[in-house]
mmCIF file of C-alpha atoms in Angstrom:
data_model
loop_
_atom_site.group_PDB
_atom_site.id
_atom_site.type_symbol
_atom_site.label_atom_id
_atom_site.label_comp_id
_atom_site.label_asym_id
_atom_site.label_seq_id
_atom_site.Cartn_x
_atom_site.Cartn_y
_atom_site.Cartn_z
ATOM 1 C CA MET A 203 -70.536 5.413 -25.925
ATOM 2 C CA LYS A 204 -69.324 1.874 -26.067
ATOM 3 C CA LYS A 205 -66.421 2.966 -28.215
ATOM 4 C CA LYS A 206 -65.488 5.660 -25.731
ATOM 5 C CA SER A 207 -65.496 3.221 -22.827
ATOM 6 C CA LYS A 208 -63.265 0.791 -24.801
ATOM 7 C CA VAL A 209 -60.771 3.608 -25.464
ATOM 8 C CA SER A 210 -60.814 4.510 -21.769
ATOM 9 C CA GLU A 211 -60.298 0.883 -20.875
ATOM 10 C CA TYR A 212 -57.288 0.623 -23.257
ATOM 11 C CA PHE A 213 -55.895 3.885 -21.933
ATOM 12 C CA ILE A 214 -56.129 2.646 -18.339
ATOM 13 C CA GLN A 215 -54.450 -0.641 -19.316
ATOM 14 C CA LEU A 216 -51.705 1.281 -21.097
ATOM 15 C CA VAL A 217 -51.165 3.506 -18.066
ATOM 16 C CA LEU A 218 -51.003 0.406 -15.806
ATOM 17 C CA VAL A 219 -48.472 -1.262 -18.124
ATOM 18 C CA VAL A 220 -46.315 1.894 -18.271
ATOM 19 C CA LEU A 221 -46.587 2.298 -14.496
ATOM 20 C CA GLY A 222 -45.619 -1.373 -14.011
ATOM 21 C CA VAL A 223 -42.596 -1.004 -16.287
ATOM 22 C CA PHE A 224 -41.577 2.213 -14.511
ATOM 23 C CA LEU A 225 -41.873 0.580 -11.074
ATOM 24 C CA GLY A 226 -39.923 -2.443 -12.342
ATOM 25 C CA ILE A 227 -37.107 -0.204 -13.614
ATOM 26 C CA LEU A 228 -37.152 1.768 -10.364
ATOM 27 C CA ALA A 229 -36.916 -1.454 -8.310
ATOM 28 C CA SER A 230 -34.087 -2.703 -10.516
ATOM 29 C CA GLU A 231 -32.190 0.580 -10.120
ATOM 30 C CA TRP A 232 -32.708 0.517 -6.365
ATOM 31 C CA LYS A 233 -31.413 -3.076 -6.188
ATOM 32 C CA ALA A 234 -28.368 -2.180 -8.341
ATOM 33 C CA ALA A 235 -27.609 0.838 -6.121
ATOM 34 C CA LYS A 236 -27.932 -1.323 -3.004
ATOM 35 C CA ASN A 237 -25.617 -3.964 -4.502
ATOM 36 C CA LEU A 238 -23.071 -1.267 -5.409
ATOM 37 C CA GLU A 239 -23.228 0.127 -1.878
ATOM 38 C CA ASN A 240 -22.742 -3.351 -0.379
ATOM 39 C CA ASN A 241 -19.848 -4.074 -2.755
ATOM 40 C CA GLN A 242 -18.210 -0.755 -1.857
ATOM 41 C CA LYS A 243 -18.525 -1.530 1.859
ATOM 42 C CA GLU A 244 -16.955 -4.953 1.285
ATOM 43 C CA VAL A 245 -14.112 -3.490 -0.787
ATOM 44 C CA LEU A 246 -13.398 -0.790 1.802
ATOM 45 C CA LYS A 247 -13.470 -3.414 4.569
ATOM 46 C CA ASN A 248 -10.902 -5.504 2.664
ATOM 47 C CA ILE A 249 -8.744 -2.451 1.916
ATOM 48 C CA LYS A 250 -8.844 -1.564 5.606
ATOM 49 C CA LEU A 251 -7.693 -5.088 6.525
ATOM 50 C CA GLU A 252 -4.920 -4.842 3.928
ATOM 51 C CA ILE A 253 -3.750 -1.492 5.302
ATOM 52 C CA GLU A 254 -3.822 -2.776 8.897
ATOM 53 C CA SER A 255 -1.683 -5.751 7.843
ATOM 54 C CA ASN A 256 0.697 -3.487 5.899
ATOM 55 C CA LEU A 257 0.937 -1.144 8.884
ATOM 56 C CA GLN A 258 2.104 -4.034 11.080
ATOM 57 C CA ILE A 259 4.735 -5.005 8.494
ATOM 58 C CA VAL A 260 6.071 -1.460 8.104
ATOM 59 C CA THR A 261 6.006 -0.789 11.856
ATOM 60 C CA SER A 262 7.970 -3.982 12.494
ATOM 61 C CA ALA A 263 10.505 -3.065 9.783
ATOM 62 C CA GLN A 264 10.836 0.414 11.256
ATOM 63 C CA GLN A 265 11.466 -0.985 14.749
ATOM 64 C CA ASN A 266 14.165 -3.294 13.350
ATOM 65 C CA ARG A 267 15.687 -0.374 11.464
ATOM 66 C CA ILE A 268 15.812 1.734 14.663
ATOM 67 C CA LYS A 269 17.779 -1.036 16.405
ATOM 68 C CA PHE A 270 20.117 -1.280 13.443
ATOM 69 C CA ASN A 271 20.550 2.501 13.300
ATOM 70 C CA LYS A 272 21.692 2.493 16.939
ATOM 71 C CA SER A 273 24.222 -0.228 16.099
ATOM 72 C CA LEU A 274 25.393 1.700 13.058
ATOM 73 C CA ASP A 275 25.810 4.848 15.153
ATOM 74 C CA SER A 276 27.849 2.964 17.744
ATOM 75 C CA LEU A 277 30.066 1.437 15.039
ATOM 76 C CA SER A 278 30.975 4.678 13.297
ATOM 77 C CA PRO A 279 33.484 5.979 15.865
ATOM 78 C CA LEU A 280 35.299 2.619 15.878
ATOM 79 C CA LEU A 281 35.963 2.466 12.138
ATOM 80 C CA SER A 282 39.447 3.306 10.953
ATOM 81 C CA GLU A 283 40.487 3.953 7.348
ATOM 82 C CA ASP A 284 42.102 0.500 7.237
ATOM 83 C CA ILE A 285 38.882 -1.210 8.323
ATOM 84 C CA LEU A 286 36.869 0.773 5.785
ATOM 85 C CA LYS A 287 39.217 -0.355 2.983
ATOM 86 C CA GLU A 288 38.855 -4.036 3.882
ATOM 87 C CA ASN A 289 36.922 -6.313 1.580
ATOM 88 C CA LEU A 290 33.362 -6.572 2.850
ATOM 89 C CA PHE A 291 33.339 -10.341 3.034
ATOM 90 C CA ASP A 292 36.701 -10.723 4.822
ATOM 91 C CA ARG A 293 34.795 -10.763 8.128
ATOM 92 C CA ASN A 294 31.502 -12.133 9.310
ATOM 93 C CA PHE A 295 28.600 -10.014 8.028
ATOM 94 C CA ASN A 296 26.847 -10.003 11.431
ATOM 95 C CA GLU A 297 30.011 -8.648 12.993
ATOM 96 C CA ARG A 298 30.198 -5.907 10.376
ATOM 97 C CA PHE A 299 26.523 -5.001 10.706
ATOM 98 C CA PRO A 300 25.129 -5.947 14.129
ATOM 99 C CA ASN A 301 21.326 -5.997 14.427
ATOM 100 C CA TRP A 302 20.879 -6.041 10.647
ATOM 101 C CA ARG A 303 17.508 -7.642 9.895
ATOM 102 C CA GLY A 304 17.362 -6.867 6.212
ATOM 103 C CA ILE A 305 15.423 -4.330 4.242
ATOM 104 C CA GLY A 306 12.014 -5.323 5.578
ATOM 105 C CA ASP A 307 9.600 -8.211 5.695
ATOM 106 C CA GLY A 308 8.836 -8.041 1.999
ATOM 107 C CA GLU A 309 6.715 -5.845 -0.171
ATOM 108 C CA VAL A 310 3.580 -4.470 1.377
ATOM 109 C CA SER A 311 0.464 -5.538 -0.479
ATOM 110 C CA ASN A 312 -1.768 -3.484 -2.722
ATOM 111 C CA ALA A 313 -4.008 -6.282 -4.050
ATOM 112 C CA MET A 314 -7.283 -4.939 -2.631
ATOM 113 C CA PHE A 315 -6.629 -1.402 -3.857
ATOM 114 C CA GLU A 316 -5.723 -2.669 -7.337
ATOM 115 C CA MET A 317 -8.875 -4.813 -7.397
ATOM 116 C CA ALA A 318 -10.946 -1.763 -6.485
ATOM 117 C CA LYS A 319 -9.285 0.247 -9.256
ATOM 118 C CA PHE A 320 -9.750 -2.372 -11.950
ATOM 119 C CA SER A 321 -13.340 -3.153 -10.954
ATOM 120 C CA ASN A 322 -14.098 0.574 -11.238
ATOM 121 C CA MET A 323 -15.303 0.692 -7.618
ATOM 122 C CA LEU A 324 -13.254 3.785 -6.820
ATOM 123 C CA SER A 325 -15.077 5.960 -9.323
ATOM 124 C CA SER A 326 -18.288 5.820 -7.324
ATOM 125 C CA MET A 327 -16.750 6.242 -3.861
ATOM 126 C CA ASP A 328 -16.365 9.356 -1.758
ATOM 127 C CA ILE A 329 -13.715 11.613 -3.313
ATOM 128 C CA ASP A 330 -11.914 12.209 0.012
ATOM 129 C CA VAL A 331 -11.588 8.468 0.616
ATOM 130 C CA VAL A 332 -10.356 7.808 -2.927
ATOM 131 C CA SER A 333 -7.887 10.694 -2.706
ATOM 132 C CA GLN A 334 -6.434 9.460 0.590
ATOM 133 C CA LEU A 335 -6.258 5.870 -0.655
ATOM 134 C CA SER A 336 -4.448 6.985 -3.809
ATOM 135 C CA LYS A 337 -1.958 9.036 -1.802
ATOM 136 C CA THR A 338 -1.317 6.201 0.653
ATOM 137 C CA TYR A 339 -0.797 3.600 -2.037
ATOM 138 C CA ALA A 340 1.478 5.959 -4.014
ATOM 139 C CA VAL A 341 3.771 6.296 -0.966
ATOM 140 C CA GLN A 342 3.572 2.536 -0.461
ATOM 141 C CA ASP A 343 4.541 1.948 -4.104
ATOM 142 C CA ALA A 344 7.505 4.306 -3.699
ATOM 143 C CA LEU A 345 8.617 2.374 -0.593
ATOM 144 C CA ASN A 346 8.394 -0.941 -2.477
ATOM 145 C CA LYS A 347 10.382 0.430 -5.435
ATOM 146 C CA THR A 348 13.043 1.959 -3.189
ATOM 147 C CA ARG A 349 13.306 -1.284 -1.254
ATOM 148 C CA ASP A 350 13.741 -3.246 -4.502
ATOM 149 C CA THR A 351 16.438 -0.819 -5.678
ATOM 150 C CA PHE A 352 18.377 -1.280 -2.441
ATOM 151 C CA LEU A 353 18.000 -5.049 -2.596
ATOM 152 C CA LYS A 354 19.432 -5.058 -6.104
ATOM 153 C CA LYS A 355 22.360 -2.878 -5.002
ATOM 154 C CA PHE A 356 22.927 -5.090 -1.992
ATOM 155 C CA PHE A 357 23.058 -8.262 -4.082
ATOM 156 C CA ASP A 358 25.375 -6.581 -6.586
ATOM 157 C CA PHE A 359 28.189 -6.682 -4.014
ATOM 158 C CA ASP A 360 30.887 -9.081 -5.113
ATOM 159 C CA SER A 361 34.090 -10.355 -3.496
ATOM 160 C CA GLU A 362 35.826 -7.063 -4.365
ATOM 161 C CA ALA A 363 33.293 -4.883 -2.539
ATOM 162 C CA LYS A 364 34.761 -2.792 0.252
ATOM 163 C CA TYR A 365 33.326 -2.361 3.711
ATOM 164 C CA ALA A 366 33.051 1.396 3.069
ATOM 165 C CA ASP A 367 30.833 0.721 0.032
ATOM 166 C CA ALA A 368 28.472 -1.377 2.129
ATOM 167 C CA LEU A 369 28.419 1.262 4.868
ATOM 168 C CA ARG A 370 27.437 3.945 2.349
ATOM 169 C CA LEU A 371 24.608 1.714 1.158
ATOM 170 C CA MET A 372 23.496 1.095 4.755
ATOM 171 C CA TRP A 373 23.403 4.846 5.410
ATOM 172 C CA SER A 374 21.331 5.364 2.267
ATOM 173 C CA ILE A 375 18.952 2.601 3.337
ATOM 174 C CA ARG A 376 18.744 4.188 6.777
ATOM 175 C CA GLN A 377 17.811 7.598 5.387
ATOM 176 C CA GLU A 378 15.596 6.739 2.439
ATOM 177 C CA LEU A 379 13.727 3.667 3.659
ATOM 178 C CA GLY A 380 13.405 5.142 7.133
ATOM 179 C CA SER A 381 11.896 8.272 5.650
ATOM 180 C CA TYR A 382 9.438 6.327 3.493
ATOM 181 C CA GLU A 383 8.464 4.082 6.400
ATOM 182 C CA SER A 384 7.679 7.062 8.636
ATOM 183 C CA LYS A 385 5.691 8.788 5.910
ATOM 184 C CA LEU A 386 3.800 5.601 5.075
ATOM 185 C CA ILE A 387 2.898 4.958 8.716
ATOM 186 C CA ASP A 388 1.442 8.492 8.852
ATOM 187 C CA GLU A 389 -0.536 7.898 5.641
ATOM 188 C CA TYR A 390 -1.817 4.535 6.911
ATOM 189 C CA SER A 391 -3.019 6.219 10.105
ATOM 190 C CA LYS A 392 -4.834 8.956 8.185
ATOM 191 C CA THR A 393 -6.442 6.411 5.895
ATOM 192 C CA LEU A 394 -7.590 4.159 8.738
ATOM 193 C CA LYS A 395 -9.201 7.147 10.472
ATOM 194 C CA LEU A 396 -11.034 8.000 7.251
ATOM 195 C CA LEU A 397 -12.234 4.436 6.678
#
């Protein structure tokens, strides 16, 4: 009988140890899940702040572009073939292109989104949120690349460049960057609603 009670005692101790280990693992998993959830909330909060900041930059660039587009439209009827054949830098640039404020206020940031990608945070987030973020940042990347291409073309003008060449570039900037800006503002709005 004594032997049977010792075996029962060992069995109960074993069950308590296994139960303790199980509860410890469960608590650890719960804490890890809670930390992941908190980290995801923090990442999404930072991405939201980044998108809000980018939205202000793109909206400001778009407003400047609208002013410039009006100036460009008003210039077009006044341009003769002789003026178009002039060297670009024979006259003051501001006179040639009134209301020109450049190609934008710089590249819009993607640091928070990239951090989320490389820390593997996106893989555990809601698929609709990740999909919208990916779409938004893809349009943003296209805007940045297009902007860089135009900047390079703009700085490639030399003393032989003609006014007509610069006007063609300005029209391309107007169409392509304006289109990307509008699309990106729409994507930012959709993303902010989702976040």
